[in-house]
Every structure is written in structure tokens, then in C-alpha cells.
Amino acid sequence: MRLSIIGSGYVGLVTGACFAEVGHHVVCVDNDSEKVRMLRSGRVPIYEPGLEEIIRTNVATGRLRFTDSIEDGVEDSEVVFIAVPTPPLPDGKVDLTYIEKVAREIAGVLRGYRVIVDKSTVPVKTGEKVAETISRYNRAGAEFDVVSNPEFLREGCAVADLMRPDRIVIGANSDRAAALMKRIYEPFHAPIYITDINSAELIKHAANSFLALKISYINAVAAICEASGAHIDDVADGMGADKRIGRDFLNAGLGYGGSCFPKDIKAFIAIAEELGVPFGLLREVEAINAAQLDRFIKKIRDALWVLKEKRIGVLGLAFKANTDDVRSSTAIALCKRLADEGARVVAYDPQAMAKAAPELPGVEMRGRAEDVFDGAEAVVIATEWKEFRALPWASLKGQMVTPLIFDGRNILDAGALRQLGYRYTGVGR
Ligand code: UGA
């Protein structure tokens, strides 16, 4: 099928590349001409395992191309996906100005029937507004349908998530649009849930909020483990073995960050309140998440007493492993808090240093993980990169002034480190 994706950010780019990979003809549209030039020359603006390769092969077969013209994209496709940013406003509500602008622009160039699909994460009832907007600016009077098709990909494994999804959600109020959407997703062999538009929009916010709730729940239980001498890993394994609960997203740590959860939870709270159904449970999820970093910094302070002028190594800056994304990264917040208290922070991340550096002017970056141990009074694990487990822990101890390890992601073997003579502190361990 012929498809266009408006917005070549994380979701738009990966979605476009994966649609092309299964055989569709895809035009990716972005109003940033520099980005379009970069993509045309074979460079990919984000780090995502497997993405560069599928972009390269599909551009070569002619199934994937890039343009800065919405008209070009809309003309050359049966289905037009909107994947533009929906950033938060200061009050937590969602800024829908990009969606509205794109809806107007699509309306201005509509000539024949098109399905307009919203892929961005939006508040319930946005589809209705998009349809109203397109009707208002649709001078040619072309037929169209609006569909909601939320995205569930995770950064760091976005290509795999998209190619092998748990489910596809299609919110459509017309059979004609639903049938076209089903054809697009046939090659992915995933269960397809057809709902009305409002329900599809709600599924996205409800799912992300539930995942964040799982994380805050286990972090609250981790605090109880610390207070009682129990072990969070054992508790999470024992709970997670119940199929109704599941072990995923029960990893205690510094709390959730990233460009999705913090913003989506805030948005869902605002949406619920606007609809007259306050969602206090989610406020507690946020409060627990915020307290998680405070509690962790207190542990560092309790051990070192005064942080001023202490050299502290930080491993990890990305908001999670396998990405270079530092948006709302708890690791960045941690570095800032330590630096604010006067600590000399020395950091390393396998992928995220270039993106982190402008946010952390006072923090020294190092080319190798091993280098953050030099002269350090403590080393903190702030992102769950697997490779930190494989560091030569036995010899690194000798580089430190005092061998204190604060594992904010519970990725290290506490017993093994203690045997090597480290003083190890994790979360709920
Ligand atoms: C999240 C959802 O997982 C995706 O399904 C969704 O499509 C996406 O948001 C989105 O709305 O676009 P993502 O933000 O890429 O994906 O990251 P996650 O893997 O969900 O991790 C979010 C945060 O939770 C990270 O900071 C991670 O370190 C933390 N986390 C995750 C924990 O602290 N514990 C866990 O057990 C799992």
C-alpha cells in the first residue's frame, strides 16, 4: 500500500521504516529540511538498534523516501499517518498545536479519499477535533476518515517492538477506514483490536500509566524491603511469577524517566480532571517516582556525609539502556543534584554523552567507563546498561579513594561486589 507519515521523529521514522520493510511504499514527511537532507544522505538522527540498516535497504529498493512537502506525501498515499510531537504544557495538559496545524495542512491538499491516522499520543477526543478541523479547511470537499492508531514501541527496541507487536489498536468509526488499516497491519501477524476512536486514544494513556504504576508500586515495596531487611529482587520474582501480575516492569530503581511516562501520566491526570473524574492514584504514582531520587541521594549523603568537593563517578546518562535519549532522564537529574551540592561529577555513557553534555555543563565526561573510577569516593549506576556488569570490578577498586558503589538500577551482583571489598548499596536490597 502507499502510505505517508508526517513527522520524522522517533515514532514517525521507525514506523515509516518498518512499514517499508514489510513491503509498503512509504513517504516520510518532515518540515525540518535539514533533517530531510540528512535522512536522504543516509544518516539517521537517532540511535536505535537496527534502524539505520532497514532505512538503508528500503531507500535502496525505492520503498522509502523522504520529503519536506506535506502535499507530496498526501498526494502519493492512501493513508496518511500523523506522528508529530505532542509536548506537555506547563500545567501538564498536552500541547496539540502541531497536530492541529498538520490537520489544517492536510485538509488544504486533500483531493480524494484519504484515511488520516493519528499515531501521536493524544488526549481522548482529539480524533473528533482533528475530523472537525479537516472538515473546516477541506476546500475541495474530499472524502476522508480519521483513525486513532496508538504506538506502543519502546525506545531502544523500537524496531523489534514494531516488527513483532503484542497487539495493534485501531480506533475507527468507519468500516472503510478499518479495512484499509487492517490491510496495512496484515504483514505483522499481530492480534488487531478494532475500537471506536475515543477508546483507542484512552488505551494508550491507560497503558502507559499502568506501566508507570507498576514501577512506582515496586519502588514503594523496595522502600519497605529496606526498612524490614527483605530483598526486592526476591519479592518481585515471587510476585511476578503470578501470571496475572507478570515480572515485567517490576524492576526497582531510580524511577521512570524518558519522553513518555512523565509526560503521559501528567497528561492523563489532567485529562481525567477535565472530564470531572480526578485520578488521585496517578498523583501518588508521580509522588513515589519523585521521592525515589530523593531517597537515593540521601543514601549517598548518609555515606559520604558532605558531598562538596567529593569526586563521584556516574555510569549512565540515558533515561534507560540502549538509547541515546536523555529527555527527562533520571540519570541527568541525579548528576545535577550531586553537582548542585558541590560534588565533582565525572560521567560516562556508551551512547548518550553527546546529547547529555549541553545539559550538564559542570560535569566532566570520560571516554571509558573505567575512567570514572579514578580518584572517586563513590561510583553511581544511573542507567541499566548491561555492559556495566562486565566491567573489571576486581581491579577498578584500586582506582577509587573509597570503594562505595551506589547501584541505582540494581544491575550488579551485590554479593560478588561485597566479596571484592566494595561497600554496595542498591535499591530495596
Ligand atoms: C514507554 C512504553 O514502555 C512504550 O510501550 C510506549 O510506546 C512508549 O513509552 C511511548 O509512549 O512512546 P519508553 O519510554 O521507551 O516506552 O521506555 P520504557 O522501556 O517503558 O521505560 C521507561 C522508564 O521506566 C525508563 O526510565 C526505565 O528505566 C524505567 N523502568 C522500566 C523502571 O524503572 N523499571 C522497570 O521495571 C521498567
Coordinates of C-alpha atoms and ligand atoms in Angstrom, one line a residue:
M1 CA 0.0 0.0 0.0
R2 CA 1.0 3.6 -0.4
L3 CA 1.5 5.4 2.9
S4 CA 2.8 8.7 4.2
I5 CA 4.0 9.6 7.7
I6 CA 4.0 13.2 8.7
G7 CA 6.8 13.8 11.3
S8 CA 10.1 12.0 11.2
G9 CA 10.7 11.9 14.9
Y10 CA 11.2 8.7 16.9
V11 CA 7.7 7.2 16.2
G12 CA 7.4 8.5 12.7
L13 CA 10.8 7.4 11.5
V14 CA 10.7 3.9 13.0
T15 CA 7.1 3.4 11.8
G16 CA 7.9 4.5 8.3
A17 CA 11.0 2.3 8.1
C18 CA 9.1 -0.8 9.4
F19 CA 6.1 -0.2 7.1
A20 CA 8.6 -0.1 4.2
E21 CA 10.3 -3.2 5.5
V22 CA 7.1 -5.3 5.2
G23 CA 6.6 -4.1 1.6
H24 CA 4.6 -0.9 1.7
H25 CA 5.6 2.2 -0.2
V26 CA 6.3 5.0 2.3
V27 CA 6.9 8.7 2.1
C28 CA 8.3 10.2 5.4
V29 CA 7.5 13.9 5.6
D30 CA 9.2 16.4 7.9
N31 CA 9.2 20.2 7.9
D32 CA 12.8 20.3 9.0
S33 CA 14.6 20.4 5.7
E34 CA 17.9 19.8 7.3
K35 CA 16.6 16.5 8.8
V36 CA 15.2 15.5 5.4
R37 CA 18.6 16.2 3.8
M38 CA 20.4 14.2 6.4
L39 CA 18.0 11.2 6.0
R40 CA 18.3 11.4 2.2
S41 CA 22.1 11.2 2.6
G42 CA 21.7 8.0 4.6
R43 CA 22.4 9.5 8.1
V44 CA 19.9 8.7 10.9
P45 CA 19.4 11.4 13.6
I46 CA 18.7 8.9 16.5
Y47 CA 20.4 5.8 17.8
E48 CA 18.1 2.9 17.6
P49 CA 19.4 -0.7 17.1
G50 CA 18.6 -2.0 13.6
L51 CA 17.1 1.3 12.3
E52 CA 19.9 2.6 10.1
E53 CA 20.1 -0.7 8.3
I54 CA 16.4 -1.0 7.4
I55 CA 16.3 2.6 6.3
R56 CA 19.3 2.0 4.1
T57 CA 17.9 -1.2 2.5
N58 CA 14.4 0.2 1.9
V59 CA 15.7 3.5 0.5
A60 CA 17.7 1.4 -1.9
T61 CA 14.7 -0.7 -3.0
G62 CA 12.7 2.6 -3.6
R63 CA 10.1 1.7 -1.0
L64 CA 11.1 4.5 1.4
R65 CA 11.7 8.2 0.6
F66 CA 11.9 11.5 2.4
T67 CA 10.3 14.9 1.6
D68 CA 9.6 18.2 3.3
S69 CA 6.3 18.6 1.4
I70 CA 3.0 17.5 3.0
E71 CA 1.3 17.9 -0.4
D72 CA 3.8 15.4 -1.9
G73 CA 3.1 12.9 0.9
V74 CA -0.6 13.2 0.9
E75 CA -0.9 13.0 -2.9
D76 CA 1.2 9.9 -3.0
S77 CA -0.6 7.8 -0.3
E78 CA -3.9 6.2 0.5
V79 CA -3.3 6.5 4.3
V80 CA -1.7 9.5 6.0
F81 CA -0.2 9.0 9.5
I82 CA 0.3 12.0 11.8
A83 CA 3.3 11.4 14.1
V84 CA 4.2 14.9 15.3
P85 CA 5.2 15.9 18.8
T86 CA 2.6 16.4 21.5
P87 CA 4.7 18.1 24.2
P88 CA 3.5 19.0 27.6
L89 CA 2.2 22.4 28.6
P90 CA 3.3 24.0 31.9
D91 CA 0.1 22.8 33.6
G92 CA 0.6 19.2 32.4
K93 CA -2.0 19.3 29.6
V94 CA -1.0 18.3 26.1
D95 CA 0.1 20.9 23.5
L96 CA -1.9 19.9 20.4
T97 CA -0.8 22.8 18.2
Y98 CA 1.4 20.7 16.0
I99 CA -1.5 18.2 15.4
E100 CA -3.9 21.0 14.6
K101 CA -1.5 22.6 12.2
V102 CA -0.8 19.4 10.4
A103 CA -4.6 18.6 10.2
R104 CA -5.1 22.0 8.5
E105 CA -2.3 21.5 6.1
I106 CA -3.6 18.0 5.2
A107 CA -7.1 19.5 4.6
G108 CA -5.6 22.1 2.3
V109 CA -4.1 19.5 -0.1
L110 CA -6.8 16.8 0.1
R111 CA -8.1 15.9 -3.3
G112 CA -9.6 12.4 -3.0
Y113 CA -10.5 9.9 -0.2
R114 CA -7.7 9.5 2.4
V115 CA -7.6 7.9 5.9
I116 CA -5.9 10.3 8.3
V117 CA -4.4 8.4 11.2
D118 CA -3.3 9.8 14.5
K119 CA -0.3 8.0 15.8
S120 CA 0.9 10.6 18.2
T121 CA -0.1 10.2 21.9
V122 CA -3.1 12.4 22.3
P123 CA -5.9 13.0 24.8
V124 CA -9.2 11.2 24.4
K125 CA -11.5 13.1 21.9
T126 CA -8.6 14.5 19.9
G127 CA -9.7 12.4 16.9
E128 CA -13.1 14.3 16.9
K129 CA -11.2 17.6 16.9
V130 CA -9.0 16.5 14.0
A131 CA -12.0 15.4 12.0
E132 CA -13.8 18.8 12.7
T133 CA -10.6 20.7 11.7
I134 CA -10.1 18.8 8.4
S135 CA -13.8 19.3 7.5
R136 CA -13.5 23.0 8.1
Y137 CA -10.4 23.5 5.9
N138 CA -11.2 20.9 3.3
R139 CA -11.9 23.3 0.4
A140 CA -12.1 20.6 -2.2
G141 CA -14.7 18.7 -0.2
A142 CA -12.7 15.5 -0.5
E143 CA -13.9 12.4 1.5
F144 CA -11.8 11.3 4.5
D145 CA -11.9 9.3 7.7
V146 CA -10.0 9.9 10.9
V147 CA -8.5 6.9 12.7
S148 CA -6.6 6.6 16.0
N149 CA -3.7 4.1 15.9
P150 CA -1.6 4.5 19.1
E151 CA 2.0 3.3 19.1
F152 CA 3.5 1.0 21.8
L153 CA 7.1 0.9 20.8
R154 CA 9.8 1.3 23.4
E155 CA 13.0 3.3 22.7
G156 CA 16.0 1.0 22.5
C157 CA 14.0 -1.9 20.9
A158 CA 11.7 0.2 18.8
V159 CA 12.3 -1.8 15.6
A160 CA 11.7 -5.2 17.3
D161 CA 8.6 -3.9 19.0
L162 CA 7.2 -2.6 15.7
M163 CA 8.0 -5.7 13.7
R164 CA 6.6 -8.0 16.4
P165 CA 3.9 -6.1 18.2
D166 CA 1.9 -7.6 21.1
R167 CA -1.2 -6.0 19.6
I168 CA -2.4 -3.4 17.1
V169 CA -5.1 -1.0 18.3
I170 CA -7.2 0.7 15.6
G171 CA -9.8 3.2 16.6
A172 CA -12.1 3.8 13.7
N173 CA -15.7 5.0 13.3
S174 CA -16.0 3.7 9.6
D175 CA -15.7 0.2 8.2
R176 CA -13.9 1.5 5.1
A177 CA -11.1 3.0 7.1
A178 CA -10.9 0.0 9.4
A179 CA -10.5 -2.3 6.4
L180 CA -7.6 -0.3 5.0
M181 CA -5.9 -0.2 8.4
K182 CA -6.2 -4.0 8.7
R183 CA -4.5 -4.4 5.3
I184 CA -1.6 -2.2 6.4
Y185 CA -1.0 -4.4 9.5
E186 CA -1.6 -7.9 8.0
P187 CA 2.1 -8.5 7.4
F188 CA 2.8 -8.0 11.1
H189 CA 0.7 -11.1 12.1
A190 CA -0.4 -9.5 15.4
P191 CA -3.8 -9.5 17.1
I192 CA -5.8 -6.5 15.9
Y193 CA -8.2 -4.7 18.3
I194 CA -10.8 -2.5 16.5
T195 CA -12.4 0.0 18.8
D196 CA -14.0 3.4 18.5
I197 CA -11.7 6.4 18.2
N198 CA -12.1 7.6 21.9
S199 CA -11.3 4.1 23.3
A200 CA -8.2 3.7 21.2
E201 CA -6.9 7.1 22.4
L202 CA -7.6 6.1 26.0
I203 CA -5.9 2.7 25.6
K204 CA -2.6 4.5 25.1
H205 CA -2.7 6.7 28.1
A206 CA -4.2 4.0 30.3
A207 CA -1.5 1.5 29.3
N208 CA 1.5 3.8 29.9
S209 CA 0.0 5.0 33.2
F210 CA -0.4 1.4 34.3
L211 CA 3.2 0.6 33.4
A212 CA 4.4 3.6 35.4
L213 CA 2.1 2.5 38.3
K214 CA 3.8 -0.9 38.3
I215 CA 7.2 0.8 38.6
S216 CA 6.1 3.1 41.4
Y217 CA 4.5 0.1 43.1
I218 CA 7.7 -1.9 43.2
N219 CA 9.7 1.1 44.2
A220 CA 7.3 1.6 47.2
V221 CA 7.7 -2.0 48.1
A222 CA 11.5 -1.6 47.7
A223 CA 11.4 1.1 50.5
I224 CA 9.5 -1.4 52.7
C225 CA 12.2 -4.0 51.9
E226 CA 14.9 -1.6 53.1
A227 CA 13.0 -0.8 56.3
S228 CA 12.4 -4.5 57.0
G229 CA 15.5 -6.3 55.7
A230 CA 13.8 -8.1 52.9
H231 CA 15.1 -8.4 49.3
I232 CA 13.3 -6.6 46.5
D233 CA 14.6 -9.0 43.8
D234 CA 13.1 -12.0 45.6
V235 CA 9.8 -10.1 46.3
A236 CA 9.5 -9.1 42.6
D237 CA 10.3 -12.6 41.4
G238 CA 7.7 -14.1 43.7
M239 CA 5.1 -11.6 42.8
G240 CA 5.9 -11.6 39.1
A241 CA 5.5 -15.4 38.8
D242 CA 1.8 -14.9 39.1
K243 CA 0.6 -14.6 35.5
R244 CA -2.0 -12.1 36.5
I245 CA 0.8 -9.8 37.7
G246 CA 3.8 -10.6 35.4
R247 CA 7.5 -9.9 36.2
D248 CA 8.0 -7.2 33.6
F249 CA 8.2 -3.6 34.8
L250 CA 8.8 -4.7 38.4
N251 CA 12.4 -3.6 38.5
A252 CA 13.0 -1.2 41.4
G253 CA 15.5 1.6 40.8
L254 CA 15.7 5.3 40.5
G255 CA 12.2 5.6 39.0
Y256 CA 10.9 6.1 35.5
G257 CA 12.0 8.9 33.1
G258 CA 12.0 9.5 29.4
S259 CA 9.9 11.4 26.9
C260 CA 6.8 9.3 27.5
F261 CA 5.9 8.2 31.0
P262 CA 6.4 11.5 33.0
K263 CA 4.5 13.5 30.3
D264 CA 1.8 10.9 29.7
I265 CA 1.0 10.4 33.4
K266 CA 0.7 14.2 33.9
A267 CA -1.5 14.4 30.8
F268 CA -3.8 11.5 31.9
I269 CA -4.2 13.2 35.3
A270 CA -5.2 16.5 33.5
I271 CA -7.5 14.7 31.1
A272 CA -9.3 12.9 33.8
E273 CA -9.7 16.0 35.9
E274 CA -11.1 17.9 32.9
L275 CA -13.6 15.2 32.4
G276 CA -14.6 15.6 36.1
V277 CA -13.1 12.2 37.2
P278 CA -10.0 13.0 39.3
F279 CA -7.3 10.3 39.2
G280 CA -5.6 10.6 42.6
L281 CA -3.9 7.2 42.2
L282 CA -1.7 8.6 39.4
R283 CA -0.8 11.6 41.6
E284 CA 0.6 9.0 44.1
V285 CA 2.5 7.3 41.2
E286 CA 4.2 10.6 40.4
A287 CA 4.9 11.3 44.1
I288 CA 6.6 7.9 44.6
N289 CA 8.6 8.4 41.5
A290 CA 9.9 11.8 42.6
A291 CA 10.7 10.5 46.1
Q292 CA 12.8 7.7 44.6
L293 CA 15.6 10.0 43.6
D294 CA 15.5 12.0 46.9
R295 CA 15.8 8.7 48.9
F296 CA 18.7 7.6 46.7
I297 CA 20.6 10.8 47.1
K298 CA 20.1 10.7 50.8
K299 CA 21.8 7.3 50.8
I300 CA 24.9 8.8 49.1
R301 CA 24.8 11.7 51.5
D302 CA 24.5 9.4 54.5
A303 CA 27.6 7.5 53.4
L304 CA 29.8 10.5 52.3
W305 CA 28.4 13.0 54.8
V306 CA 29.3 16.1 52.9
L307 CA 29.2 15.9 49.1
K308 CA 31.0 19.2 48.5
E309 CA 34.3 18.7 46.6
K310 CA 33.9 14.9 46.6
R311 CA 34.6 13.2 43.3
I312 CA 31.7 11.0 42.3
G313 CA 31.7 8.8 39.2
V314 CA 28.3 8.3 37.4
L315 CA 27.8 5.4 35.0
G316 CA 24.9 6.1 32.6
L317 CA 23.2 9.3 31.4
A318 CA 20.4 8.0 29.1
F319 CA 16.9 7.7 30.6
K320 CA 17.3 3.9 30.1
A321 CA 19.6 1.4 28.4
N322 CA 20.1 1.0 24.6
T323 CA 19.2 4.6 23.7
D324 CA 21.0 7.9 23.5
D325 CA 17.8 9.8 24.6
V326 CA 18.3 11.9 27.7
R327 CA 14.9 13.6 27.8
S328 CA 13.6 13.6 31.4
S329 CA 16.4 11.2 32.3
T330 CA 16.6 10.5 36.0
A331 CA 20.4 10.0 35.5
I332 CA 20.7 13.6 34.3
A333 CA 18.6 14.8 37.3
L334 CA 20.9 12.8 39.6
C335 CA 24.1 14.4 38.1
K336 CA 22.6 17.9 38.5
R337 CA 21.6 17.2 42.1
L338 CA 25.0 15.9 43.0
A339 CA 26.7 18.9 41.2
D340 CA 24.3 21.3 43.0
E341 CA 25.6 20.0 46.3
G342 CA 29.1 20.8 45.2
A343 CA 30.3 17.2 44.2
R344 CA 32.7 16.9 41.3
V345 CA 30.8 14.6 39.0
V346 CA 32.6 12.6 36.3
A347 CA 30.3 10.7 34.0
Y348 CA 30.3 8.1 31.2
D349 CA 27.5 6.7 29.0
P350 CA 28.0 4.4 26.0
Q351 CA 25.7 6.4 23.7
A352 CA 24.2 9.5 25.4
M353 CA 27.2 11.7 26.2
A354 CA 26.9 14.0 23.2
K355 CA 23.2 14.6 24.0
A356 CA 23.8 14.9 27.8
A357 CA 26.8 17.3 27.7
P358 CA 24.9 20.5 26.9
E359 CA 22.6 19.8 29.9
L360 CA 25.5 19.2 32.3
P361 CA 28.0 22.0 31.8
G362 CA 29.7 21.3 35.2
V363 CA 30.1 17.6 34.7
E364 CA 33.2 16.0 33.2
M365 CA 32.6 13.3 30.6
R366 CA 35.0 10.4 30.2
G367 CA 35.7 8.2 27.1
R368 CA 35.6 4.9 29.0
A369 CA 33.5 3.6 31.9
E370 CA 36.7 2.6 33.7
D371 CA 37.9 6.2 33.8
V372 CA 35.1 7.4 36.1
F373 CA 36.6 5.3 38.9
D374 CA 39.8 7.3 39.0
G375 CA 40.1 9.1 42.4
A376 CA 36.3 8.6 43.0
E377 CA 34.9 8.4 46.5
A378 CA 31.8 6.7 45.1
V379 CA 30.5 5.4 41.8
V380 CA 26.8 5.5 41.0
I381 CA 25.0 3.3 38.4
A382 CA 22.3 5.6 37.0
T383 CA 21.2 3.7 33.8
E384 CA 20.7 0.0 33.4
W385 CA 23.3 -0.6 30.6
K386 CA 24.2 -4.3 30.7
E387 CA 27.8 -3.7 29.8
F388 CA 28.4 -2.1 33.3
R389 CA 28.0 -5.6 34.7
A390 CA 31.0 -6.8 32.8
L391 CA 33.5 -4.1 34.0
P392 CA 36.7 -5.4 35.6
W393 CA 35.3 -4.8 39.1
A394 CA 38.2 -6.6 40.8
S395 CA 40.8 -4.2 39.5
L396 CA 38.6 -1.0 39.5
K397 CA 38.5 -0.9 43.3
G398 CA 42.2 0.1 43.4
Q399 CA 41.4 3.3 41.3
M400 CA 38.9 4.6 43.9
V401 CA 39.7 6.6 47.0
T402 CA 36.9 4.8 48.9
P403 CA 35.1 1.8 47.3
L404 CA 31.5 2.8 47.5
I405 CA 29.1 1.6 44.9
F406 CA 25.5 3.0 44.6
D407 CA 23.6 0.9 42.2
G408 CA 20.5 2.9 41.2
R409 CA 19.3 0.2 38.8
N410 CA 20.0 -3.0 40.8
I411 CA 22.0 -4.4 37.9
L412 CA 25.1 -5.6 39.8
D413 CA 25.7 -8.7 41.8
A414 CA 25.7 -7.2 45.3
G415 CA 27.2 -10.3 47.0
A416 CA 30.1 -10.6 44.5
L417 CA 30.9 -6.9 44.9
R418 CA 30.9 -7.1 48.7
Q419 CA 33.2 -10.1 48.4
L420 CA 35.6 -7.9 46.4
G421 CA 35.6 -5.4 49.2
Y422 CA 33.2 -2.8 47.9
R423 CA 30.5 -1.3 50.1
Y424 CA 27.5 -1.9 47.9
T425 CA 24.1 0.0 48.2
G426 CA 21.2 -0.8 45.8
V427 CA 17.5 -0.1 45.9
G428 CA 15.5 -2.4 48.2
R429 CA 18.4 -4.8 48.5
Ligands
UGA1 C1 7.2 3.6 27.0 C2 6.3 2.3 26.9 O1 7.0 1.2 27.5 C3 6.0 2.0 25.5 O2 5.1 0.9 25.4 C4 5.3 3.3 24.8 O3 5.1 3.1 23.5 C5 6.3 4.4 25.0 O4 6.6 4.7 26.4 C6 5.6 5.7 24.4 O5 4.6 6.1 24.9 O6 6.0 6.1 23.3 P1 9.9 4.1 26.7 O7 9.6 5.5 27.2 O8 10.7 3.9 25.5 O9 8.5 3.3 26.4 O10 10.6 3.3 27.9 P2 10.3 2.1 28.9 O11 11.1 0.9 28.5 O12 8.9 1.9 29.1 O13 11.0 2.7 30.2 C7 10.5 3.9 30.8 C8 11.2 4.2 32.1 O14 10.9 3.3 33.1 C9 12.8 4.2 32.0 O15 13.3 5.3 32.7 C10 13.1 2.9 32.7 O16 14.4 2.9 33.2 C11 12.1 2.8 33.8 N1 11.8 1.4 34.2 C12 11.2 0.5 33.4 C13 12.0 1.1 35.5 O17 12.4 1.9 36.4 N2 11.7 -0.2 36.0 C14 11.2 -1.2 35.1 O18 10.9 -2.3 35.6 C15 10.9 -0.8 33.8

